[in-house]
Short mmCIF file of C-alpha atoms in Angstrom, two decimals:
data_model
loop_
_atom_site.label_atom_id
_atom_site.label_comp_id
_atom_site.label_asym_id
_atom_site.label_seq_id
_atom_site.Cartn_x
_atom_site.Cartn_y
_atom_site.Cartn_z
CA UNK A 1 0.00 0.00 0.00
CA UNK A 2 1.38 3.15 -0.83
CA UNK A 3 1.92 5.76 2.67
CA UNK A 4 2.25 9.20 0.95
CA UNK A 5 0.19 11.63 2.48
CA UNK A 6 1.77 13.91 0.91
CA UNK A 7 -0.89 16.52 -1.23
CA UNK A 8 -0.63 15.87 -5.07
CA UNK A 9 0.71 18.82 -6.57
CA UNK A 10 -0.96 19.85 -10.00
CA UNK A 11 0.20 22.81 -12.59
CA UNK A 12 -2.96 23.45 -13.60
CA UNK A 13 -4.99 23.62 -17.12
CA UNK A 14 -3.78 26.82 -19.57
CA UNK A 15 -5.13 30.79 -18.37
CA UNK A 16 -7.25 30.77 -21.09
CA UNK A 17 -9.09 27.19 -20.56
CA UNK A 18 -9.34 28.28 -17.30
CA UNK A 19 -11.14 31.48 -18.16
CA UNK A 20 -13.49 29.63 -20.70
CA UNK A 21 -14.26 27.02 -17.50
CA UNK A 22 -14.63 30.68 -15.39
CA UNK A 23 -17.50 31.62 -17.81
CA UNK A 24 -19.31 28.78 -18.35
CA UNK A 25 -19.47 27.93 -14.50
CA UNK A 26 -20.73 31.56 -14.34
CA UNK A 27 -23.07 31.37 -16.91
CA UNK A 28 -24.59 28.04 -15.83
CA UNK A 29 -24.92 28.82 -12.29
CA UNK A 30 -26.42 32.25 -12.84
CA UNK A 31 -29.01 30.41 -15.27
CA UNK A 32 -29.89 26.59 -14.96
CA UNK A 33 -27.96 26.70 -11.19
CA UNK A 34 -31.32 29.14 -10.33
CA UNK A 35 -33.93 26.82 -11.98
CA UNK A 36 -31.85 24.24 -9.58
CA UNK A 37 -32.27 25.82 -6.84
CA UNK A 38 -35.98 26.66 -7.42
CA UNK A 39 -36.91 23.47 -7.86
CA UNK A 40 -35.05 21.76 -4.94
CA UNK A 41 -36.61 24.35 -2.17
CA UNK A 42 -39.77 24.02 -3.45
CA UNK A 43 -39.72 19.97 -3.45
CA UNK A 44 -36.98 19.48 -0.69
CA UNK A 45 -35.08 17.31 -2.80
CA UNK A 46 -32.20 16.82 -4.81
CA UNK A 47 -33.18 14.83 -7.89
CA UNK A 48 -30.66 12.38 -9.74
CA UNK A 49 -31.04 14.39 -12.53
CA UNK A 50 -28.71 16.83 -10.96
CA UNK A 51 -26.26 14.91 -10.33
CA UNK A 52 -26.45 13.42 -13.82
CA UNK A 53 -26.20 17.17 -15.78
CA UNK A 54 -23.18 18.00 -13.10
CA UNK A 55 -21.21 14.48 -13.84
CA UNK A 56 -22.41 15.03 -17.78
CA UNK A 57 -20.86 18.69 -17.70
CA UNK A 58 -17.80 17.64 -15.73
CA UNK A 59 -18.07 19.28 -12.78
CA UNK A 60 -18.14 16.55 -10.93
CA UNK A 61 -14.21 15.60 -12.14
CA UNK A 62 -12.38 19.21 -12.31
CA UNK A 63 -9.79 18.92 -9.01
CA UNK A 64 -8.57 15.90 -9.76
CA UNK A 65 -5.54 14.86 -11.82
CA UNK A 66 -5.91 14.01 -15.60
CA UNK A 67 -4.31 10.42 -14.63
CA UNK A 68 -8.06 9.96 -12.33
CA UNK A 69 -9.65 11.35 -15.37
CA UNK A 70 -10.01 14.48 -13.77
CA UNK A 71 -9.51 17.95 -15.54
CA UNK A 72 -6.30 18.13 -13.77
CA UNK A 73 -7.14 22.02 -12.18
CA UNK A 74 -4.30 23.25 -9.63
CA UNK A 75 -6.08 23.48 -6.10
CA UNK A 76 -5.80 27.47 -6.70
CA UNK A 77 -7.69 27.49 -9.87
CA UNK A 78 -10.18 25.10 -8.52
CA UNK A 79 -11.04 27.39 -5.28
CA UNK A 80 -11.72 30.03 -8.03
CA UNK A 81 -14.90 27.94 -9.35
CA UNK A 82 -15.54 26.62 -6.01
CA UNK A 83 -15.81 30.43 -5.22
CA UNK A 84 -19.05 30.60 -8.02
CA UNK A 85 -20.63 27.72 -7.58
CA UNK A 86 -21.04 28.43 -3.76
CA UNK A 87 -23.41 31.53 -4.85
CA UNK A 88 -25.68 28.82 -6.34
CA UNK A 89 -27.78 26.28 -4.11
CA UNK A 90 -26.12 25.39 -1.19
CA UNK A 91 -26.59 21.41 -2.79
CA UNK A 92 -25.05 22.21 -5.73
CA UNK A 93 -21.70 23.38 -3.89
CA UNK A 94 -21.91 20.63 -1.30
CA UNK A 95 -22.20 17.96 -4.78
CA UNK A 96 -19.44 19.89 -6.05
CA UNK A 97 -17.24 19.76 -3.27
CA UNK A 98 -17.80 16.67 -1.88
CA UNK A 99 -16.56 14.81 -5.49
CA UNK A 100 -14.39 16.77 -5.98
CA UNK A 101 -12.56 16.32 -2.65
CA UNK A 102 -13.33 12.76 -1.99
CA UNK A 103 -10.29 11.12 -4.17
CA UNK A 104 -7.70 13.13 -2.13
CA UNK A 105 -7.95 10.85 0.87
CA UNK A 106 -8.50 7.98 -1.51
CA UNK A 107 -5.75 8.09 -3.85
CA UNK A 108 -2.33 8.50 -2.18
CA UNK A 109 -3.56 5.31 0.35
CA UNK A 110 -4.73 3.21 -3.07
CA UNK A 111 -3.26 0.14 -4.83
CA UNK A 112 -3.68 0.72 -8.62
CA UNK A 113 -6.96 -1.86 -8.41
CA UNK A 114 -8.40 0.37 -5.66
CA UNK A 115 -8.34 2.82 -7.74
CA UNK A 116 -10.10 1.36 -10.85
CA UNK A 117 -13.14 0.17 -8.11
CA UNK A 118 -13.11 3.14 -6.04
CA UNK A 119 -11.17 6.48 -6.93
CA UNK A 120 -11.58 7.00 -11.01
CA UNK A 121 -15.72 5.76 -10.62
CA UNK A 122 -15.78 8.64 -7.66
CA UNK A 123 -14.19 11.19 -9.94
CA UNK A 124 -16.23 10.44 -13.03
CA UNK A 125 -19.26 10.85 -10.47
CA UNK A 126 -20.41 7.46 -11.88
CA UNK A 127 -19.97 5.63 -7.95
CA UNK A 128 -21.27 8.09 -5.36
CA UNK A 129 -18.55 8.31 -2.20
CA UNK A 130 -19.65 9.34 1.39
CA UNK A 131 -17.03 10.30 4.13
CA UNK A 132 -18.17 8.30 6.78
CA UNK A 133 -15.95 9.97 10.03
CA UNK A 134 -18.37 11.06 12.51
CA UNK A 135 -20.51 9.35 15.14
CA UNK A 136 -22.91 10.26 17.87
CA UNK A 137 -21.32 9.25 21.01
CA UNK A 138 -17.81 11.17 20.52
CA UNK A 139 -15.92 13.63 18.48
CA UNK A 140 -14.21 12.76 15.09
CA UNK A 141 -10.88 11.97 15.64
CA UNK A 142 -8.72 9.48 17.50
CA UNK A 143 -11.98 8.86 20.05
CA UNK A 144 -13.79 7.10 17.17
CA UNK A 145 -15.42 3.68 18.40
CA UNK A 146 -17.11 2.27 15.41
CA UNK A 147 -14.99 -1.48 15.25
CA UNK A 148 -14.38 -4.09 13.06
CA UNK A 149 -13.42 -7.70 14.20
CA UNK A 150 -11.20 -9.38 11.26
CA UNK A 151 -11.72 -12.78 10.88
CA UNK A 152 -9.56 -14.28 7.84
CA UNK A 153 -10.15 -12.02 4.75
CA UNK A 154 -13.38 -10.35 6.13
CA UNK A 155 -13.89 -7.50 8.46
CA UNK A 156 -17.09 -7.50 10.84
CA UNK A 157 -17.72 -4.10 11.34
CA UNK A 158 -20.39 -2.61 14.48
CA UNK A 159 -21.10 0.58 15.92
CA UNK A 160 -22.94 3.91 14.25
CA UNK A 161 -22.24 6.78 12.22
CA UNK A 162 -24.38 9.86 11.84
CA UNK A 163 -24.19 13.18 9.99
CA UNK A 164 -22.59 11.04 6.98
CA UNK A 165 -23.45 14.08 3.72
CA UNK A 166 -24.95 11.73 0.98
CA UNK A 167 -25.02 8.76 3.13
CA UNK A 168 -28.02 7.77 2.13
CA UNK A 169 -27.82 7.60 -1.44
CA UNK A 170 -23.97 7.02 -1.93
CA UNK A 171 -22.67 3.67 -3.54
CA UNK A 172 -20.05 3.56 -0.79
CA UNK A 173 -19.19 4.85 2.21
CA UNK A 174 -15.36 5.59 3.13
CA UNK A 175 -15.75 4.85 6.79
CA UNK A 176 -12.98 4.87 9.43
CA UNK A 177 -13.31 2.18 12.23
CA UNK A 178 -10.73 0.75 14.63
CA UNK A 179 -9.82 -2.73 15.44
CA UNK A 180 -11.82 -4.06 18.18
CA UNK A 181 -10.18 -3.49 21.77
CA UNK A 182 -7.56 -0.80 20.08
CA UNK A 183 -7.54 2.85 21.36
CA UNK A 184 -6.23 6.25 19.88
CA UNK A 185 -5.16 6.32 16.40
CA UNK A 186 -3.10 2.61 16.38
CA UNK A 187 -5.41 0.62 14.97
CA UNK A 188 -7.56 2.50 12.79
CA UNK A 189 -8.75 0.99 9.43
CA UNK A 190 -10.48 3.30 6.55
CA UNK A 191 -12.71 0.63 4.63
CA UNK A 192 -14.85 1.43 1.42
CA UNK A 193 -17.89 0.08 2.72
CA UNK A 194 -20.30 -0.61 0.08
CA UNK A 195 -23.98 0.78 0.67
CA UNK A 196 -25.85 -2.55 0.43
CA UNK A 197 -23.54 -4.26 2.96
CA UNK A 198 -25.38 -7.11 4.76
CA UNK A 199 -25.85 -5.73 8.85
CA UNK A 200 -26.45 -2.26 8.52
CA UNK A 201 -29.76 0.03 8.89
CA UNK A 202 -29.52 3.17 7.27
CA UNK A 203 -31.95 6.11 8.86
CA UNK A 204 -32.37 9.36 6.15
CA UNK A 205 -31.80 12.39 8.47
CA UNK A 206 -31.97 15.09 5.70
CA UNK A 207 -34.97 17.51 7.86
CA UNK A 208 -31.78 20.56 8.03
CA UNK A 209 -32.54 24.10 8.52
CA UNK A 210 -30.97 24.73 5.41
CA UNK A 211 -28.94 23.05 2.60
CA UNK A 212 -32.25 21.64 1.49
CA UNK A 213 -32.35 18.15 -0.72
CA UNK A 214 -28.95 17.68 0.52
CA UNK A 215 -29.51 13.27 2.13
CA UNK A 216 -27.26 12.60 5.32
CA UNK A 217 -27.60 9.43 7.00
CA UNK A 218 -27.28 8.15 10.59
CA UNK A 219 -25.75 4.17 10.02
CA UNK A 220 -25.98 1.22 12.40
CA UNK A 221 -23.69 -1.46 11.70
CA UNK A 222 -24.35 -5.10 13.26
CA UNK A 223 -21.03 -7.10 11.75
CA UNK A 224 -21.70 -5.73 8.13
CA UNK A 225 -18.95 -7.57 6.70
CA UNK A 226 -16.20 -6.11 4.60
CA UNK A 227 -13.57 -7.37 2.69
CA UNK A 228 -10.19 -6.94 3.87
CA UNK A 229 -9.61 -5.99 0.23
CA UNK A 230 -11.54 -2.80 0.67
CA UNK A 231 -9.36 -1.55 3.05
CA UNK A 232 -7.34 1.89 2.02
CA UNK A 233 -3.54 2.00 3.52
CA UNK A 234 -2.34 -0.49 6.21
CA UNK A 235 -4.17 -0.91 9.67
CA UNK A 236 -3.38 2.03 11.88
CA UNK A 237 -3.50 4.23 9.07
CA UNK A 238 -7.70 4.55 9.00
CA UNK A 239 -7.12 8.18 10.47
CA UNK A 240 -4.24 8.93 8.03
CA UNK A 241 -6.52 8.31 5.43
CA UNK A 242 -9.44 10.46 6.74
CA UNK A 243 -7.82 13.44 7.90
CA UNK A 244 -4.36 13.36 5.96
CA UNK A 245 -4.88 14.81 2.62
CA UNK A 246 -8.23 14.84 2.67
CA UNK A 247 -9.08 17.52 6.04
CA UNK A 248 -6.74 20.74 5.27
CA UNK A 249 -7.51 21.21 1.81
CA UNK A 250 -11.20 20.16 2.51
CA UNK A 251 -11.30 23.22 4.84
CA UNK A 252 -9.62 25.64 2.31
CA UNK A 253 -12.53 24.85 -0.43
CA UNK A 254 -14.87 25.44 2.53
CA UNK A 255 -13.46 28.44 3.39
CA UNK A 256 -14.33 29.79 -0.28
CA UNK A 257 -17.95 28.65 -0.62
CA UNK A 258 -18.18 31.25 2.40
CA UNK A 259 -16.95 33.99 -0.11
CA UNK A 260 -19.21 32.96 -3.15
CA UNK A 261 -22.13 32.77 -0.47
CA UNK A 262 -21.17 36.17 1.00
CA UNK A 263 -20.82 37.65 -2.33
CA UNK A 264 -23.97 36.05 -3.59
CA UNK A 265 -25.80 37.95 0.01
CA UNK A 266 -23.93 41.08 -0.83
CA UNK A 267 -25.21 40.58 -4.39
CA UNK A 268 -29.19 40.52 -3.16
CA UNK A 269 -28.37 43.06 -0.86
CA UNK A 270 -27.06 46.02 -3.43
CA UNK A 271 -29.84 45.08 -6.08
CA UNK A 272 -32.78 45.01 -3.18
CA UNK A 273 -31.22 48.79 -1.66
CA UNK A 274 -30.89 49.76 -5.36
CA UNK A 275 -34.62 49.73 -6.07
CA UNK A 276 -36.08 50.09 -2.61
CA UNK A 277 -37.07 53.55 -2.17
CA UNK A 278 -37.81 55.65 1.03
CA UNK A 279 -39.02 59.29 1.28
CA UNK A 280 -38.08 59.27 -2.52
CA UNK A 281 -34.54 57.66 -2.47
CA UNK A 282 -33.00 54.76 -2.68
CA UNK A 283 -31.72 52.51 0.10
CA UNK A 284 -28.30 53.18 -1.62
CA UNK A 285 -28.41 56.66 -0.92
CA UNK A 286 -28.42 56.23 2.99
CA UNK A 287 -25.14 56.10 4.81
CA UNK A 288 -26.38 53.32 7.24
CA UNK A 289 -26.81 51.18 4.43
CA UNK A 290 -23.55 52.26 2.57
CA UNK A 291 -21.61 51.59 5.19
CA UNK A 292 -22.77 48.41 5.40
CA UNK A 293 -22.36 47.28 1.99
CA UNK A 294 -19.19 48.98 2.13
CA UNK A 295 -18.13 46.86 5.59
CA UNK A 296 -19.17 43.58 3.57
CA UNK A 297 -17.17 44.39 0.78
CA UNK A 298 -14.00 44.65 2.15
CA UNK A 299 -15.07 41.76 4.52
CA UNK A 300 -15.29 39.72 1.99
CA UNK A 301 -11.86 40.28 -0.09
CA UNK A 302 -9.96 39.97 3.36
CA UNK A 303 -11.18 36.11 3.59
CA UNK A 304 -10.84 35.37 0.39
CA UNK A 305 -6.82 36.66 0.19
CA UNK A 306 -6.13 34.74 3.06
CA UNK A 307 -8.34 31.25 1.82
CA UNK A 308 -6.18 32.04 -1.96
CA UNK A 309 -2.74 32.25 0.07
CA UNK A 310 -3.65 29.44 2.13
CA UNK A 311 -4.61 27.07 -1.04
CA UNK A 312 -0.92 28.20 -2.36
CA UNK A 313 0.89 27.12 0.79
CA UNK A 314 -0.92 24.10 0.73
CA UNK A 315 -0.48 23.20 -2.27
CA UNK A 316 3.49 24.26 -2.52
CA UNK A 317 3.48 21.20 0.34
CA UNK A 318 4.43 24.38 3.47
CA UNK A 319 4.42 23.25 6.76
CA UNK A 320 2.30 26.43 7.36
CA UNK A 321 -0.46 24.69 5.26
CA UNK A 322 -2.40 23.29 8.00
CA UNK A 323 -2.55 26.33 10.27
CA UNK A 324 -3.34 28.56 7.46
CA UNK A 325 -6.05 26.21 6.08
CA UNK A 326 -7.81 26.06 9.75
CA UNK A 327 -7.52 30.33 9.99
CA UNK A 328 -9.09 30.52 6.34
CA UNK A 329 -11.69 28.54 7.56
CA UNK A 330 -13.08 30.67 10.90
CA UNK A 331 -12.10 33.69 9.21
CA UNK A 332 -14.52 33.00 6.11
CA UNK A 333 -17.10 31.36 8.19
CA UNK A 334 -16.86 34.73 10.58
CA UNK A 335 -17.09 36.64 7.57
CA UNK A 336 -19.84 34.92 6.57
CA UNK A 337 -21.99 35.40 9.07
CA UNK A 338 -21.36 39.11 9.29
CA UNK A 339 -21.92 39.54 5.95
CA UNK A 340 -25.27 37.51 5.79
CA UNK A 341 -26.56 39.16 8.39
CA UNK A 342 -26.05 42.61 7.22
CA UNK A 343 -27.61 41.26 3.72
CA UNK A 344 -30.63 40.50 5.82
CA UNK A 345 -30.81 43.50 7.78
CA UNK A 346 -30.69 45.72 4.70
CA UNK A 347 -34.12 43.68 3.16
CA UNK A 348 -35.80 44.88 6.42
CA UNK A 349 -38.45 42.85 7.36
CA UNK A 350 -39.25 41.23 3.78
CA UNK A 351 -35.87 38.95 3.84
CA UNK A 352 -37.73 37.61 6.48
CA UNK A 353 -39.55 35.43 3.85
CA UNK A 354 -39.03 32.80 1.74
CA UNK A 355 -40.40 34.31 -1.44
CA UNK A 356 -36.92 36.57 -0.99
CA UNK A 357 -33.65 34.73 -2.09
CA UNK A 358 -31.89 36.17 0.87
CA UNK A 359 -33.94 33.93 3.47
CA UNK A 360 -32.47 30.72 1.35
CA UNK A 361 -28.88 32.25 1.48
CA UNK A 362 -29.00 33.41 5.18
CA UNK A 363 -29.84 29.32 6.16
CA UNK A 364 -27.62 28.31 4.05
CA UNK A 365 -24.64 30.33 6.04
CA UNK A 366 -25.21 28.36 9.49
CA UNK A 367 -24.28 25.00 7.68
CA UNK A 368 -20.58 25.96 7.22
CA UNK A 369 -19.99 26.63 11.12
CA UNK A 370 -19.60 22.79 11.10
CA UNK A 371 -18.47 21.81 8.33
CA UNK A 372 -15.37 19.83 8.25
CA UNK A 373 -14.93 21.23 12.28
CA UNK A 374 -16.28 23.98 14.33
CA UNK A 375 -14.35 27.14 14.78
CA UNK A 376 -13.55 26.01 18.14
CA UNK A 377 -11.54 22.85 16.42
CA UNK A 378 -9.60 25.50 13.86
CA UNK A 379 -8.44 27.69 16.92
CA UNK A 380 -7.15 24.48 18.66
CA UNK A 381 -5.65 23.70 15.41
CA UNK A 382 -4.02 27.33 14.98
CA UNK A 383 -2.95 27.48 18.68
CA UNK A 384 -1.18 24.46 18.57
CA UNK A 385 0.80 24.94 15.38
CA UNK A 386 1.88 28.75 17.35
CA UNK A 387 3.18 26.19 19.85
CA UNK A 388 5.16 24.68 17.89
CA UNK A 389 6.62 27.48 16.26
CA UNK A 390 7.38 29.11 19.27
CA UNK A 391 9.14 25.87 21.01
CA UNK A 392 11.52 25.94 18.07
CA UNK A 393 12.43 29.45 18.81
#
């Protein structure tokens, strides 16, 4: 098995195809993205259909490497269309990030097999992938309970997972477990458990405030067996796999769907001030609501320099990639929230409902104070990585 976790380091397609991808992304989510996003808050679901025009148009394969049969963007090029398809439905940008994420913890832990069943299906979107890390009773790291029991070439694997994005509907899940009676991150397997697995009960918990349509699933296992074959990396390496090249970036590209939802808020806010009038003026022509606009603007930009430097250390392989990946993250999701709120503030009382686009957008928001760990988890993350720096001093 090969033990690189190092992150795979792309030059990127030509400016111009980039520009060309630039405008069609643009164009696409400004036009079909909104009949999207329509149609999946009025039904509360995301059809297959979606995911079949995303896979068909390939933007369900852009981060990855051409040898995946990816599109072979650098990571910096792909946070600049992960930056405008976060101001379409918040579905959309989860599909789009998920996928495209999914093969970095994959890949550098796969045999060239593994990859044929697994990692090149994922990336051409035709074999949906879940990231199956977190469970009720604990956190989602080293504490992790979920076991397997390995008799001859099988695992038995018991215990739950819950929040699991797609978990539902996926073709497999990428779970990490630990061997049975092992603690802390020694004994930790990452399995590709496939979704019809003998021994498991899958419960749809999809009701979310917002991020409508998008399935999670709460799993039970009950000695689902699993081949040993479907294991990723050696035993003890489960949380490599998970967190290892997977987490950091993961957090980066989250980081920017808070800019492309902040800018898509800031967006609604300028054209609702624009042609709201009071005692015969615009909203625009009041300071209070200037200022605002004005605070978002440069709110935004702030976030996104940092979340562009941090995808550049990251991807040059810096040791500074971590830290900087976990500050993008609560500074954008910060931002966000700022920024959202202002956007709300400056509808009045009519972004209070749902026939404005600004009540979708400001649910959205509260989703990424989670995502791939609370603000609480980056500033352990950034405090520890000061430590360091300053022990070596």
């Amino acid at each position: 098995m090969s033990q690189s976790t190092e992150p795979v380091v792309v030059h990127g397609i030509a400016q111009g195809d980039h520009d060309k991808l630039v405008t069609e992304v643009t164009e696409w989510v400004r036009g079909p993205g909104e009949d999207w996003t329509d149609r999946i808050e009025a039904t509360g679901e995301v059809p297959e259909e979606l995911w079949t025009e995303l896979r068909e148009r390939g933007y369900l394969s852009m981060a990855a490497p051409q040898r995946l049969g990816g599109k072979g963007l650098s990571f910096e090029q792909w946070m600049g269309l992960m930056e405008i398809f976060s101001a379409s439905h918040a579905s959309v940008r989860m599909i789009v990030h998920v996928v495209n994420g999914t093969w970095r913890a994959m890949d550098p832990f796969a045999t060239e097999e593994q990859r044929d069943q697994f990692v090149r299906p994922s990336v051409a979107g035709t074999k949906k992938v879940a990231f199956a890390l977190t469970e009720p009773g604990n956190g989602t790291g080293a504490d992790i309970t979920c076991s397997v029991e390995k008799e001859g070439d099988t695992y038995y694997l018991s215990g739950e997972k819950h929040l699991i994005t797609f978990g539902v509907r996926c073709d497999y899940w990428l779970l990490a477990a630990r061997l049975a009676g092992s603690t802390g991150h020694q004994g930790t397997v990452a399995l590709m458990v496939p979704r019809d697995v003998p021994g498991v009960t899958v419960k749809d918990t999809s009701q979310t405030m917002g991020v409508t349509g998008t399935d999670h699933a709460h799993m039970i296992f009950d000695r689902a067996p699993v081949p040993v074959a479907n294991r990723l990396g050696d035993e003890g390496q489960g949380l490599e796999v998970a967190l290892g090249g997977f987490l950091t970036p993961s957090r980066i590209s989250v980081a920017m769907s808070c800019v492309g939802l902040a800018r898509r808020a800031q967006e609604l806010a300028y054209d609702y001030a624009s042609k709201r009038t009071t005692f015969g003026k615009p909203l625009t022509a009041r300071q209070a609501i200037q200022f605002m606009l004005a605070e978002n603007e440069a709110d935004i930009e702030a976030a996104k320099q940092l979340i562009l430097h941090a995808a550049r250390e990251w991807e040059a392989g810096s040791p500074r990639g971590s830290a900087l990946s976990s500050m993008s993250k609560m500074t954008a999701v910060e931002m966000l929230a700022r920024a959202t709120d202002k956007a709300l503030q400056i509808h009045g009382g009519l972004g209070y409902w749902k026939t404005e686009k600004i009540e979708r957008v400001y649910r959205d928001a509260r989703a990424q104070r989670f995502e791939e760990g609370t603000n609480e988890i980056q500033k352990m993350v950034v405090f520890r990585e000061l430590q360091k720096s300053k022990d070596v001093l």
